[in-house]
Amino acid sequence: MDHPAHTITESQNMRTTRHVFNVILRDPLALISTVIIIFFILIAIFAPFVAPYPDQGQGSTNASDTMHPPSAKFLLGADRLGRDILSRIIYGARPALVVPIGVVLFAVLIGAPLGALAGYKGGWVDEVIMRITDLFLAFPSLLLAMAIAASIGRGLDKAAIALVVSWWPWYTRIARGAAVSLKEQYFVEAAQAIGVSDTVIIFKHILPNTLSPILVQATVDLGTVILAMGGLAFIGLGTQPPSPDWGLMISEGRTFILDQWWISTYPGIAIFIVVLAFNLLGDTLRDIFDPRQYK
Amino acid sequence: MRAFEFIFRRILTAIFVLIGVSLITFSISHVVPTDTAALYLGSTRARPADLERIRIKLGLDRPLPVQYAIYMKDLVHGDLGDSIATKRPVLQELTDRLSATLELLFFGMFIATLIGVPLGVLSARWQSTWADVFVRIISIVGVSMPAFYLGLLMQIAFFRNLDLFPLSGRVDSNLRFTNPIDPVTSFFLLDTFLTSNWIALKDVFHHLVLPGFTLAAYPIGLIARMNRAAMLEVLGQDYIRTARAYGIRERVITYLYALKNAISPTLTVIGLTVAYALTGTFFVEVIFNWPGLGLFTVRSLLALDYPAIMGMTLLGASGYVLINLIVDLLQMWVDPRIRLK
């Protein structure tokens, strides 16, 4: 069974999706950013086929070419263990992109329903959820993530868990704001009037309509989460050697920065370009629908 | 009276938040799979009897709620426990390093405000011209550049290639013999100034430049962007149109009428960026070997020095809560409408 109100919101969603595509196609910066992001996602997926030295990309050492400067053999040079930097950047795109996308996804999956519940229910439920949220927001996010990552043990997966724990409250806040204004709308009141249960209302009517502000915020956050993952790896709490990771590569080359500058410089450029692309895309999306209007 | 009530309520909330925060930091350090007693002895193969003795000494044999109660009791008395790595009181370790970090943080935020706010105003006043495009590029590059990468680029450019600024550290080690710094406040810029130690002042400043700008990059980007948005919003309002209709010069409108009303949102952003900069100091201190809280925290994190980690997370959260409180009070002072609400 479909409520008429629900059908209307669905067609609205379709229309906004098409609108977003049109805007991205027309805005050159957003288009380039999207192309860059897709490019990096593709090389992350097809890493074994595009990397010149797939085994070195994954960590196996090559003692005969330590600190090899950029050349025809190693386009971007080789590191302390003789591994091709280009191959490691290509393999490093996996943790750099896939993991932050997963982090934001899980943070949304935890944060958004809680926020929708708080906003829709109000009263003590709202009070309890939002006060807990406030506690997590009282920390600088990265500091909290560092402390959690250190205590549950180092590693890419642990760093990801730590970031999810410190990131979900942001989405709770946004979803709550959206839910509070949606609660007053006719289609929600109509659903209540015909006796639809709260759970169904929250998941079928409230949550889908909080999606657009949350998606915008998530795109904007992706750049920040990529930086945070890189930062955790840089100080030694994220990906552990010999796995490839851009932040870790920068840290590994730090000691040799004045002479073998290529070890740190190229992975740094990779992080910078990807974060820049997400920020530019996020800016465009934010111009289309400003998530702050729900706060 | 209203203002007093507002301040009182905000401080009370802050205290409750900090109690909750202590619960979180306590939980983080007690869900750990590692054995703190073994860490304390510096060996995983210590004799069981020794481990047991340390466990009892550290109170690890008591139930968790009791441990939390003891932790809170010590906390109220200003005791954050002893660092496992250095065996010194954590509070001592933190206060010894606080001034180095604060000096870097203030210097960085000072640069960021000094550059970010004018950039935002410029960008809004000359909206859609090349100046606007230029500022927007600067701000997006600023927020996209990892501090732990920018620092290295700074070292390559300004130490290796141009030899303008020192590679790392807070002060040249030779100064200890030629022009020793008298630690009046432990803020070296201030100390050297107060004691007229000009040679040391110049050296301290030189050491601050690269880490300061590295730290400032992100805040510059964020402040410029937010200030631009705030200015544009104000410039679109009726009273500005009226002022224009009266033939008041654009410069006067921008700096006298518009900027004043854009200050309140800009203050919020500056407060927010201080929090970012606080975690930014961790990376900057690691890269520039800056003897502050960040370097200490990163070492403690890697060594699983829990008392130190707990102390630092607590300090970080308190600092954050304090900054937010200050921003709220400043806003109340800048914008009377908040007081009357």
PDB file of C-alpha atoms in Angstrom, chain A residues 33 51 77 80 92 101 112 128 130 138 156 159 171 175 180 184 186 188 190-191 204 207 235 263 276:
ATOM      1  CA  SER A  33      36.078  16.906  -9.148  1.00  0.00           C
ATOM      2  CA  ALA A  51      50.192  -0.684 -11.026  1.00  0.00           C
ATOM      3  CA  GLY A  77      60.937   6.994  -7.643  1.00  0.00           C
ATOM      4  CA  ARG A  80      63.690   3.139   1.433  1.00  0.00           C
ATOM      5  CA  GLY A  92      47.148   3.185  -1.296  1.00  0.00           C
ATOM      6  CA  ILE A 101      33.543   6.146   2.487  1.00  0.00           C
ATOM      7  CA  ALA A 112      20.803   9.408  11.368  1.00  0.00           C
ATOM      8  CA  VAL A 128      18.827  11.508  26.524  1.00  0.00           C
ATOM      9  CA  MET A 130      21.049  14.634  22.455  1.00  0.00           C
ATOM     10  CA  ALA A 138      32.643  18.054  23.484  1.00  0.00           C
ATOM     11  CA  LEU A 156      43.443   0.403   9.533  1.00  0.00           C
ATOM     12  CA  ALA A 159      41.367   3.600  13.038  1.00  0.00           C
ATOM     13  CA  TYR A 171      24.702  13.197  11.699  1.00  0.00           C
ATOM     14  CA  ALA A 175      18.869  14.283  11.276  1.00  0.00           C
ATOM     15  CA  VAL A 180      11.757  18.202  14.070  1.00  0.00           C
ATOM     16  CA  GLU A 184       4.789  18.930  11.683  1.00  0.00           C
ATOM     17  CA  TYR A 186       0.787  16.747   6.808  1.00  0.00           C
ATOM     18  CA  VAL A 188       3.484  12.549   8.907  1.00  0.00           C
ATOM     19  CA  ALA A 190      -1.746  11.704   8.207  1.00  0.00           C
ATOM     20  CA  ALA A 191       0.302   8.587   8.853  1.00  0.00           C
ATOM     21  CA  LYS A 204       9.655   5.129   6.007  1.00  0.00           C
ATOM     22  CA  LEU A 207      14.495   9.143   7.495  1.00  0.00           C
ATOM     23  CA  ILE A 235      51.398   9.310  13.544  1.00  0.00           C
ATOM     24  CA  ILE A 263      59.133   9.499  -1.044  1.00  0.00           C
ATOM     25  CA  LEU A 276      40.378  19.003  -2.867  1.00  0.00           C
TER      26      LEU A 276
END
